[in-house]
Short mmCIF file of C-alpha atoms and ligand atoms in Angstrom, two decimals:
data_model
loop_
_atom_site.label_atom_id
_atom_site.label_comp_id
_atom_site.label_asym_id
_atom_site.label_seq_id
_atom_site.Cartn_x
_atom_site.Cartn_y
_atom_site.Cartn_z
CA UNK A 1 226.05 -74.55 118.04
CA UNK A 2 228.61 -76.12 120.04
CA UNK A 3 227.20 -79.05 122.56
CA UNK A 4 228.44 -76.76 125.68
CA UNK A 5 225.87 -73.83 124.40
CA UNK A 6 222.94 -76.09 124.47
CA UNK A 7 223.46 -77.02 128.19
CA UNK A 8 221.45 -75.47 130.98
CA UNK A 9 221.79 -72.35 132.82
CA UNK A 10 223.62 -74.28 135.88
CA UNK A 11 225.38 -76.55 134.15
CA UNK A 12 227.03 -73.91 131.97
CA UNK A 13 227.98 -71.94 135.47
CA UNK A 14 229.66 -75.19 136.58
CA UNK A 15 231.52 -76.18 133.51
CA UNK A 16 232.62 -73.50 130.57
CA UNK A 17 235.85 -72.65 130.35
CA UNK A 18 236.63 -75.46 133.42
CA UNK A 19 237.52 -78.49 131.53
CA UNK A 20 239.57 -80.11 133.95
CA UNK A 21 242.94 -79.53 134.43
CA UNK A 22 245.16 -80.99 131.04
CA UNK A 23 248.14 -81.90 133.32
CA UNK A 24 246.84 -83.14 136.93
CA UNK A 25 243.61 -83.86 136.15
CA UNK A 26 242.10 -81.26 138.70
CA UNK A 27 238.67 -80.59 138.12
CA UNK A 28 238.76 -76.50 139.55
CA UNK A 29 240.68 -74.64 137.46
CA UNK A 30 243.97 -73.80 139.87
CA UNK A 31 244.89 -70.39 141.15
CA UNK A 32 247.78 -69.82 138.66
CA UNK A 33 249.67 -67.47 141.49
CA UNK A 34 252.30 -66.04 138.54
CA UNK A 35 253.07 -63.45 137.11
CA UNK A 36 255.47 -64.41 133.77
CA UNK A 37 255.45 -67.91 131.55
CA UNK A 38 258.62 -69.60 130.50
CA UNK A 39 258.92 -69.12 126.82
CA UNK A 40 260.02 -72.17 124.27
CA UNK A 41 262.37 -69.98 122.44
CA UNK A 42 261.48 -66.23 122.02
CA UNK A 43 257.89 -65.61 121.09
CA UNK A 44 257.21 -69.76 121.81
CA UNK A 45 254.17 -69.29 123.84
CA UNK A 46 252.48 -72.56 125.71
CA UNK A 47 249.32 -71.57 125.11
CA UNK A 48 249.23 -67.93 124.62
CA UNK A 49 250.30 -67.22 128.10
CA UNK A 50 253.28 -64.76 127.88
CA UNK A 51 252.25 -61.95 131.22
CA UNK A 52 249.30 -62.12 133.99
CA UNK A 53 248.56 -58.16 132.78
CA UNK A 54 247.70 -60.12 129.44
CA UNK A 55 246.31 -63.16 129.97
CA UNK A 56 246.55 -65.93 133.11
CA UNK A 57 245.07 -69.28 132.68
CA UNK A 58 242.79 -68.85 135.94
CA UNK A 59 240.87 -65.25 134.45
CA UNK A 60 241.11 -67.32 131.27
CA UNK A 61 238.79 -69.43 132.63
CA UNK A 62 236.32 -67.01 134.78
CA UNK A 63 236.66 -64.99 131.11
CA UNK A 64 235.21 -68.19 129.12
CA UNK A 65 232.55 -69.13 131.82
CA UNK A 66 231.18 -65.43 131.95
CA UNK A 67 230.66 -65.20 127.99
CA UNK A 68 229.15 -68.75 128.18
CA UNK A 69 226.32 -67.32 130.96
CA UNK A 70 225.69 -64.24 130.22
CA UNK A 71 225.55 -65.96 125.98
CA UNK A 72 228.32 -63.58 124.86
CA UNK A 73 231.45 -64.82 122.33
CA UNK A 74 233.97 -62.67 124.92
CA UNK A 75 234.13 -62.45 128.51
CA UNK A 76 236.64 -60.10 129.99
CA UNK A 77 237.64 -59.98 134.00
CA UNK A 78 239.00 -56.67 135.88
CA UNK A 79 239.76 -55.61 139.49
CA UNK A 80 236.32 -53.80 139.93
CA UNK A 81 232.94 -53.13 138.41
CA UNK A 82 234.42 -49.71 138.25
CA UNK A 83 237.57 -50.86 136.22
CA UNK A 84 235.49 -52.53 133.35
CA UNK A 85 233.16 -49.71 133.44
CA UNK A 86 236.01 -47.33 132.80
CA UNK A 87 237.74 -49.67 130.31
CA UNK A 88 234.29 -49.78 128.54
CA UNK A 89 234.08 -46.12 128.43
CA UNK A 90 237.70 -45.33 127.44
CA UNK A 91 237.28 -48.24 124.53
CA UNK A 92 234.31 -46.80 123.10
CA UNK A 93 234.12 -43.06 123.79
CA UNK A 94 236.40 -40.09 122.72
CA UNK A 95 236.43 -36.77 124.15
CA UNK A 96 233.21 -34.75 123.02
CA UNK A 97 231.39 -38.02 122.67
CA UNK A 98 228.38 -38.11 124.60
CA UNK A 99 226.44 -41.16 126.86
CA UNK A 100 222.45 -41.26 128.09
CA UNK A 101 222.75 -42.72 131.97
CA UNK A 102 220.03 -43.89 134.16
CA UNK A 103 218.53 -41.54 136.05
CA UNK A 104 219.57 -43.09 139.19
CA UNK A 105 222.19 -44.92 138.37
CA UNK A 106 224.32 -46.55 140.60
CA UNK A 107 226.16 -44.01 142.90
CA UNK A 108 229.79 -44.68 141.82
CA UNK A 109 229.08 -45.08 138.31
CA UNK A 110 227.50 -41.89 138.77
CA UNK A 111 230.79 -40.41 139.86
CA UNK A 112 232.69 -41.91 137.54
CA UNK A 113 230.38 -40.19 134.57
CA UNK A 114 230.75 -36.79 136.84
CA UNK A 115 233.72 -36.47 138.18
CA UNK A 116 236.44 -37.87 136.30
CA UNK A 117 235.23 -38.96 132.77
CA UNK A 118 233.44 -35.34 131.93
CA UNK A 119 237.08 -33.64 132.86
CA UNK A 120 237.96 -35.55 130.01
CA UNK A 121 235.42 -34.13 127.87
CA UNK A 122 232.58 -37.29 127.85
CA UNK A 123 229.15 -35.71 127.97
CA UNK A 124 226.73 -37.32 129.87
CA UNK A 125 223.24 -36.81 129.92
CA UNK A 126 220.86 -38.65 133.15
CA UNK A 127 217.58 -39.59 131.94
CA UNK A 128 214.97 -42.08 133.51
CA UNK A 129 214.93 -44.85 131.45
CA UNK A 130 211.51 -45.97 131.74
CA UNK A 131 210.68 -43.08 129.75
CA UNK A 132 211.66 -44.03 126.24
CA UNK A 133 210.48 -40.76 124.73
CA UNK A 134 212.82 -38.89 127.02
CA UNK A 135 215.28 -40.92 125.98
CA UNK A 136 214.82 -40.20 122.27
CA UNK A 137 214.54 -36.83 123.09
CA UNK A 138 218.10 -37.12 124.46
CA UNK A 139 219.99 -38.65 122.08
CA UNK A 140 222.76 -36.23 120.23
CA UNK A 141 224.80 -37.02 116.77
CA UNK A 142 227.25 -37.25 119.24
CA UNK A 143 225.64 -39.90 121.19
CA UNK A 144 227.69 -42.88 121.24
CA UNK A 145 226.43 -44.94 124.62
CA UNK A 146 223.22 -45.61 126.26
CA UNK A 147 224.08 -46.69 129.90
CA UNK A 148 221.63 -49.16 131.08
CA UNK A 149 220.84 -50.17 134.74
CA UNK A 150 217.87 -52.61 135.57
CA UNK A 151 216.79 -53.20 138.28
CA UNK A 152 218.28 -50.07 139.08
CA UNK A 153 220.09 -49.59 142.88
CA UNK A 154 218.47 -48.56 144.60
CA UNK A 155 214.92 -47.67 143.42
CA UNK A 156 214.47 -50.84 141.49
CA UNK A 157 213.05 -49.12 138.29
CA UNK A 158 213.01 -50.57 135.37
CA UNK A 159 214.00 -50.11 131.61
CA UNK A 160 212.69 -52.01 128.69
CA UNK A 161 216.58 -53.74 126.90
CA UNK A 162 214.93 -54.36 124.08
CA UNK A 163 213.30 -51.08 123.00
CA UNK A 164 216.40 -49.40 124.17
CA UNK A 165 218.58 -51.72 121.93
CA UNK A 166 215.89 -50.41 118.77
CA UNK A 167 216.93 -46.56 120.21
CA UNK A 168 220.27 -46.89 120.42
CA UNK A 169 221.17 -48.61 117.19
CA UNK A 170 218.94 -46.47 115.37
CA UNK A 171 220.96 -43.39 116.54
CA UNK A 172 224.40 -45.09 115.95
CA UNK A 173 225.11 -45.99 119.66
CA UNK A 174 225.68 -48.98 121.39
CA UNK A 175 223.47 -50.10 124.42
CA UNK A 176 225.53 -51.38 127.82
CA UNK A 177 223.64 -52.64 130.27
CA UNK A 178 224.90 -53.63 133.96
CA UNK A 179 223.05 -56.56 134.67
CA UNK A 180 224.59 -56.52 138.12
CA UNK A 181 221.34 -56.93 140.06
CA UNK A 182 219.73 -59.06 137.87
CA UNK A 183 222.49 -61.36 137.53
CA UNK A 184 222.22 -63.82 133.96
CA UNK A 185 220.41 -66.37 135.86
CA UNK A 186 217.44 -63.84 135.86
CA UNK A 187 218.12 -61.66 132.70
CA UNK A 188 220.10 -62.09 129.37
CA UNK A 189 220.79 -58.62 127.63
CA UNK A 190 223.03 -59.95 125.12
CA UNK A 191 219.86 -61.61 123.98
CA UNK A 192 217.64 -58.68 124.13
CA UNK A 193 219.88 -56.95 121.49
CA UNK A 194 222.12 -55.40 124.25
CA UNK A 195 226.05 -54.61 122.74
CA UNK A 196 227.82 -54.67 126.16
CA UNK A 197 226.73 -56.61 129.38
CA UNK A 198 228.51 -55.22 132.78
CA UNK A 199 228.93 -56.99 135.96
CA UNK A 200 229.84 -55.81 139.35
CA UNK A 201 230.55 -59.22 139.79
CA UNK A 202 231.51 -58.42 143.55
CA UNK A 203 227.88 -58.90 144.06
CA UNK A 204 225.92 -62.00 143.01
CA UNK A 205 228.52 -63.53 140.92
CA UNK A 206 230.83 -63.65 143.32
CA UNK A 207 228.20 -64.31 145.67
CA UNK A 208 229.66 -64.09 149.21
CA UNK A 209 230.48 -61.21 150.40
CA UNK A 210 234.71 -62.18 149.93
CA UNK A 211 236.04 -60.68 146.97
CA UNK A 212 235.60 -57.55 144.88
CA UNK A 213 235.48 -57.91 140.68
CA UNK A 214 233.98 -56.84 137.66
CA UNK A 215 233.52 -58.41 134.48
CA UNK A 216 231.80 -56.54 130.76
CA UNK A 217 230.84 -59.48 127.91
CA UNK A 218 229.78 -58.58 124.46
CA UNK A 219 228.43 -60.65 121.61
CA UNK A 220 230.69 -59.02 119.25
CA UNK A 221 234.31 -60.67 118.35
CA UNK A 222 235.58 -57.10 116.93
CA UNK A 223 234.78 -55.38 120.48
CA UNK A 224 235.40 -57.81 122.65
CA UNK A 225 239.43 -57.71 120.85
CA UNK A 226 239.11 -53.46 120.99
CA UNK A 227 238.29 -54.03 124.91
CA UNK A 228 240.61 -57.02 125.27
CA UNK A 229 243.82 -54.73 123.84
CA UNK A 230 242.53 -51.56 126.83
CA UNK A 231 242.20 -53.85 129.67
CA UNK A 232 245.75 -54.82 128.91
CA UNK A 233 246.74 -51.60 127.95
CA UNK A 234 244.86 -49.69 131.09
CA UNK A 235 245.38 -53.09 133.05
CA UNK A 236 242.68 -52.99 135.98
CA UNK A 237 242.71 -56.54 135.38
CA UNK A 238 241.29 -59.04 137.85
CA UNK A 239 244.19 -61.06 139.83
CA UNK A 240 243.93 -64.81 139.61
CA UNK A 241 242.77 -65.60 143.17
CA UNK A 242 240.20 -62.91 142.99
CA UNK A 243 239.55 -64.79 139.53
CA UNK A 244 238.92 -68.27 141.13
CA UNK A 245 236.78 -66.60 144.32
CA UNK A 246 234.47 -65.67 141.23
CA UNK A 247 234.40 -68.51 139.33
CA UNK A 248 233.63 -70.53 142.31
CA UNK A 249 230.62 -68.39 143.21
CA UNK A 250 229.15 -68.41 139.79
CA UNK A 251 228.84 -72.66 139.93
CA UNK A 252 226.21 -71.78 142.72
CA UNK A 253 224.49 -69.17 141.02
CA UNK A 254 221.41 -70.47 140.02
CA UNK A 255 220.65 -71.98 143.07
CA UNK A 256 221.56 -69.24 145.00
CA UNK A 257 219.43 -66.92 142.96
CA UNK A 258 216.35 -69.11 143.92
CA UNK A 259 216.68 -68.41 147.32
CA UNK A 260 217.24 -64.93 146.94
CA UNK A 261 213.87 -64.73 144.71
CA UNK A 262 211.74 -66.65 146.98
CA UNK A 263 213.22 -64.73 150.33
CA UNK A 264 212.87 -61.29 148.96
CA UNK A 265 208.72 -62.42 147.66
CA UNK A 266 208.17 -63.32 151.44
CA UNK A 267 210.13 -59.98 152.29
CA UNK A 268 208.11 -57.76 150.42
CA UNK A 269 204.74 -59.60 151.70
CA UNK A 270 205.95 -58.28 155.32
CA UNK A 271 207.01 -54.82 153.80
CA UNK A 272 203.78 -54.24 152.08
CA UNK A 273 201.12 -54.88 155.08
CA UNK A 274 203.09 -53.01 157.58
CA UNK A 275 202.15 -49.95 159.45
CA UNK A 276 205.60 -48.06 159.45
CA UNK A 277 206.50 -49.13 155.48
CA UNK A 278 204.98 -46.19 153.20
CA UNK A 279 205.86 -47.69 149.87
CA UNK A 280 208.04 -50.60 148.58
CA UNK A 281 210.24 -50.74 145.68
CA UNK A 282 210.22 -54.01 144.19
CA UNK A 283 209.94 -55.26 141.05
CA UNK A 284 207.62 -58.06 141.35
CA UNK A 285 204.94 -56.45 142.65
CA UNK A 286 201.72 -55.63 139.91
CA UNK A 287 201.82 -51.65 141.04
CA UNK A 288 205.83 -51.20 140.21
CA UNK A 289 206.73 -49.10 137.36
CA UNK A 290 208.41 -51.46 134.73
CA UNK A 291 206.62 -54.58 136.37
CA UNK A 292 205.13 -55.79 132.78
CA UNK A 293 208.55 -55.13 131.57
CA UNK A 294 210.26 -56.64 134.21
CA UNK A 295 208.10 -59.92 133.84
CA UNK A 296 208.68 -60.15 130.23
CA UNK A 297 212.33 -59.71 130.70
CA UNK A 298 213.71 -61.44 133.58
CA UNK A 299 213.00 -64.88 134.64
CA UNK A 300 212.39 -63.84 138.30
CA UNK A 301 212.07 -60.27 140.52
CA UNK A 302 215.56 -61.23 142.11
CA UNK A 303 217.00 -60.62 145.84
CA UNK A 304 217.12 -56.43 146.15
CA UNK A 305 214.02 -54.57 147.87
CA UNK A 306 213.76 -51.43 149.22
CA UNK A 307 211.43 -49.44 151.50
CA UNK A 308 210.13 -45.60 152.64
CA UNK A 309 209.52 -45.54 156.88
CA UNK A 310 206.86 -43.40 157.98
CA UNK A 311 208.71 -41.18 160.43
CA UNK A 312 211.42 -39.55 157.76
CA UNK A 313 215.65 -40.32 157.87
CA UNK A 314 215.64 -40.42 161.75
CA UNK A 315 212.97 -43.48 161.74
CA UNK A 316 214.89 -44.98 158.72
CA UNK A 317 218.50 -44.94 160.33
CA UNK A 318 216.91 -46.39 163.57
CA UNK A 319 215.37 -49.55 161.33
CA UNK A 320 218.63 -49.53 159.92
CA UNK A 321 220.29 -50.13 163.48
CA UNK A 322 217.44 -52.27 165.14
CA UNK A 323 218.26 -55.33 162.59
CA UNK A 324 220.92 -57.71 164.11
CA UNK A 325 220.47 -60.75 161.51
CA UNK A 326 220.37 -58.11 158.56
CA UNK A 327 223.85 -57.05 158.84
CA UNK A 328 224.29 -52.88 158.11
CA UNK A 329 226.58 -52.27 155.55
CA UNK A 330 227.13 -51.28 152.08
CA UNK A 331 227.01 -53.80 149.21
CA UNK A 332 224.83 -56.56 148.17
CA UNK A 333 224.24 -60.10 146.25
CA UNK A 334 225.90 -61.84 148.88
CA UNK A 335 224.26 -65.19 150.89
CA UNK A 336 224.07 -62.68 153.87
CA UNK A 337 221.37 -60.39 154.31
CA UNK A 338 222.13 -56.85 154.37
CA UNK A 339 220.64 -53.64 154.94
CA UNK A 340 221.84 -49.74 154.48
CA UNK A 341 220.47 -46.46 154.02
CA UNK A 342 221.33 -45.45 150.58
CA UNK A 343 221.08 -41.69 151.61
CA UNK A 344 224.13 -41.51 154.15
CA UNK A 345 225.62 -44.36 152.48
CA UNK A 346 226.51 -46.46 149.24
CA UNK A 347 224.26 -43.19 147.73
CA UNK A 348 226.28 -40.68 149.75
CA UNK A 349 227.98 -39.59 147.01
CA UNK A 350 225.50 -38.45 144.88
CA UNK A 351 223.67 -36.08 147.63
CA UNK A 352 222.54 -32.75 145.76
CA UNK A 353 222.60 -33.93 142.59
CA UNK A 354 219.50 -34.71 140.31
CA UNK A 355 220.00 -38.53 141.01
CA UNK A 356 219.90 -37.95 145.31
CA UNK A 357 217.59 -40.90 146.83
CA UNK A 358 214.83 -40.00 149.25
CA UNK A 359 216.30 -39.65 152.88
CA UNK A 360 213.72 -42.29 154.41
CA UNK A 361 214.61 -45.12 152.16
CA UNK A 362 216.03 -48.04 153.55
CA UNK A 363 217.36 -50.90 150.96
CA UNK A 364 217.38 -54.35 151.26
CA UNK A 365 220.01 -56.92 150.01
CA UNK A 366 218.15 -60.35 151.26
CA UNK A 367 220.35 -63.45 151.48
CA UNK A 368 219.58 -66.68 151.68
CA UNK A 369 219.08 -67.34 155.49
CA UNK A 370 216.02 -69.67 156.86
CA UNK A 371 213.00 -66.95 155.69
CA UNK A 372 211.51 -67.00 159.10
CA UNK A 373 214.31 -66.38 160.77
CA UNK A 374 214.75 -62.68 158.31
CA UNK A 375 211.25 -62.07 158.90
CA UNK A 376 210.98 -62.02 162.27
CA UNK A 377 214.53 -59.78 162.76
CA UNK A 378 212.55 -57.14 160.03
CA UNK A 379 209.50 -57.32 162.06
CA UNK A 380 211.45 -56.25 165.39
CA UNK A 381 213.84 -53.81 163.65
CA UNK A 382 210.17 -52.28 162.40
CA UNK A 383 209.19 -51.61 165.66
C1 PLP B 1 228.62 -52.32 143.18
C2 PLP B 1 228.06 -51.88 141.88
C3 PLP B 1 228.88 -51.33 140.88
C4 PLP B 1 230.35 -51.06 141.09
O1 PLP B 1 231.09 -52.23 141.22
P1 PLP B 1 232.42 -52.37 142.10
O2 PLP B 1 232.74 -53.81 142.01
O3 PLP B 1 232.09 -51.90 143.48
O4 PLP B 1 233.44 -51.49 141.46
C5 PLP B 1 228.29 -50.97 139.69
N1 PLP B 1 226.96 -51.14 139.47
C6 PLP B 1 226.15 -51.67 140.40
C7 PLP B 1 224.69 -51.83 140.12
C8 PLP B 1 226.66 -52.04 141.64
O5 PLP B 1 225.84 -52.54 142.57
#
């Protein structure tokens, strides 16, 4: 074990991959704004750097950092969640293959699966993942994937990694889980026999709300190299500026996610004794679905909550547009609270479908503001 894999959660986040800069000494890795590398002679490479699509010294070193948290060998960066997610799927599906997804998994990876992957002949079958029998009882010989949310957006259900990993393998498959709203301070798939972690690393990673990015890690040299060769062959890879944004969220991480954990706890204590909140979704509390799972999983119940009003959609918009400090948009992991109604919005896109969200949910991203100060906007924007 190298000395650098020993190290702590936070001091891994500040320092793999960032060994301070060889020539100037700078201790961030700098935004290497290029596109092309001089060569020493033809194919003389300083340091493997030939073309940004490839490789550029700045994703190089996001890359190395996210294998190093999330305990992976390979770390790869793209433009989007969405881009790795499709660069996952085109790696290790063929037409006629087919992939078990959550059954409410996040909205555009939803329409991803749906709309353009199955015209390319990927079969995709939604199951909820809590159920493991159902999920046994949907694997196929041509079953390649299992697609693993948890927490899942925006229900917050659960699914065991683990017992999935057992399913999986035994059928052949690989498991991929997006650990997006866990983030690897609070969960670890890699080391709960997951093949593939995801990131929409937009959210927590990035952590502020200023860049968008995704990010898959693996524990496997042979397909981390397969995904390397088609995100440089599809090439939704993630520019070096949106690279450093990243990287410098991820040295906060752990202290961020603190925040986030103790803030949402106080959140859901307001939620759960009020008179216009029928049920809240949140994985620390004893009565969730998954909450045994959740507790031996994840190191903490992390920053997403959401909510049913009494008083139907019309009641849950108006919360929606009461709350001034929780700011009403789409999105999430960011040091700003948030809040949206999945139905008209980031879930909008599944509507009629057998993953559509109930129409009185409201869902919480809470940030790391002064707790009183986010209680007392939720209380007013309650009524
Ligand atoms: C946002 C999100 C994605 C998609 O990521 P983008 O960066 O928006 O492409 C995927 N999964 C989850 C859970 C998300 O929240």
């Amino acid at each position: 074990m190298s000395e650098e894999s020993t190290h702590g959660f936070a001091t891994r986040a500040i320092h793999a991959g960032q060994e301070p800069d060889a020539a100037t000494g700078a201790v961030v890795p700098p935004i290497y704004a290029v596109s092309t590398f001089k060569q020493d002679g033809v194919g003389g490479l300083r340091g493997g750097y030939e073309y940004s699509r490839s490789a550029n010294p700045t994703r190089t070193a996001l890359e190395e950092c996210l294998a190093s948290i999330e305990r992976g060998v390979r770390g790869l960066a793209f433009a989007s969640g969405l881009a790795a997610t499709d660069t996952l799927l085109r790696t290790v599906c063929a037409p006629g293959d087919h992939v078990i997804i959550p059954g409410d998994a996040y909205g555009g990876t939803y329409r991803l699966f749906a709309r353009v992957h199955a015209k390319w002949g990927l079969e995709y079958t939604p199951v909820p993942l809590g159920d493991l029998d159902a999920v046994r009882a949907a694997i196929r010989p041509t079953t390649k994937l299992i697609w693993c949310e948890t927490p899942t957006n925006p229900l917050l259900g659960i699914a065991d990694i683990a017992a999935l990993a057992e399913i999986a393998h035994g059928a052949g498959a690989k498991l991929a889980v997006d650990n997006t709203f866990a983030s690897p301070y609070l969960q670890t798939p890699l080391e709960l026999g997951a093949d593939i972690v995801m990131h929409s690393t937009t959210k927590y990673l990035g952590g502020h709300s200023d860049v968008v990015g995704g990010a898959l890690v693996v524990s496997d040299a042979a397909l981390g190299d397969e995904l390397a060769y088609h995100q440089n062959a599809i090439g939704g890879v993630a520019g070096p500026f949106d690279s450093w944004l990243v990287l410098r969220g991820i040295k906060t991480l752990a202290v961020r996610m603190e925040k986030h954990c103790s803030n949402a706890a106080a959140v859901v204590d307001l939620l759960t004794s009020h008179r216009n909140v029928t049920h809240v979704f949140y994985p620390g509390l004893p009565d969730h679905p998954g909450h045994d799972v959740a507790a031996k999983q994840m190191r903490g119940f992390g920053g997403m909550v959401s909510f049913r009003v009494v008083g139907g959609e019309s009641d849950a918009l108006a919360v929606c547009e009461r709350a001034k400090l929780f700011t009403l948009g789409e999105s999430l992991g960011g040091v700003e609270s948030l809040i949206e109604h999945p139905g008209r919005m980031t879930h909008a896109s599944v509507a009629g479908s057998e993953l559509e969200v109930p129409s009185d949910l409201v869902r919480l991203s809470v940030g790391i503001e002064d707790v009183d100060d986010l209680l007392a906007d939720l209380r007013r924007a309650l009524g």
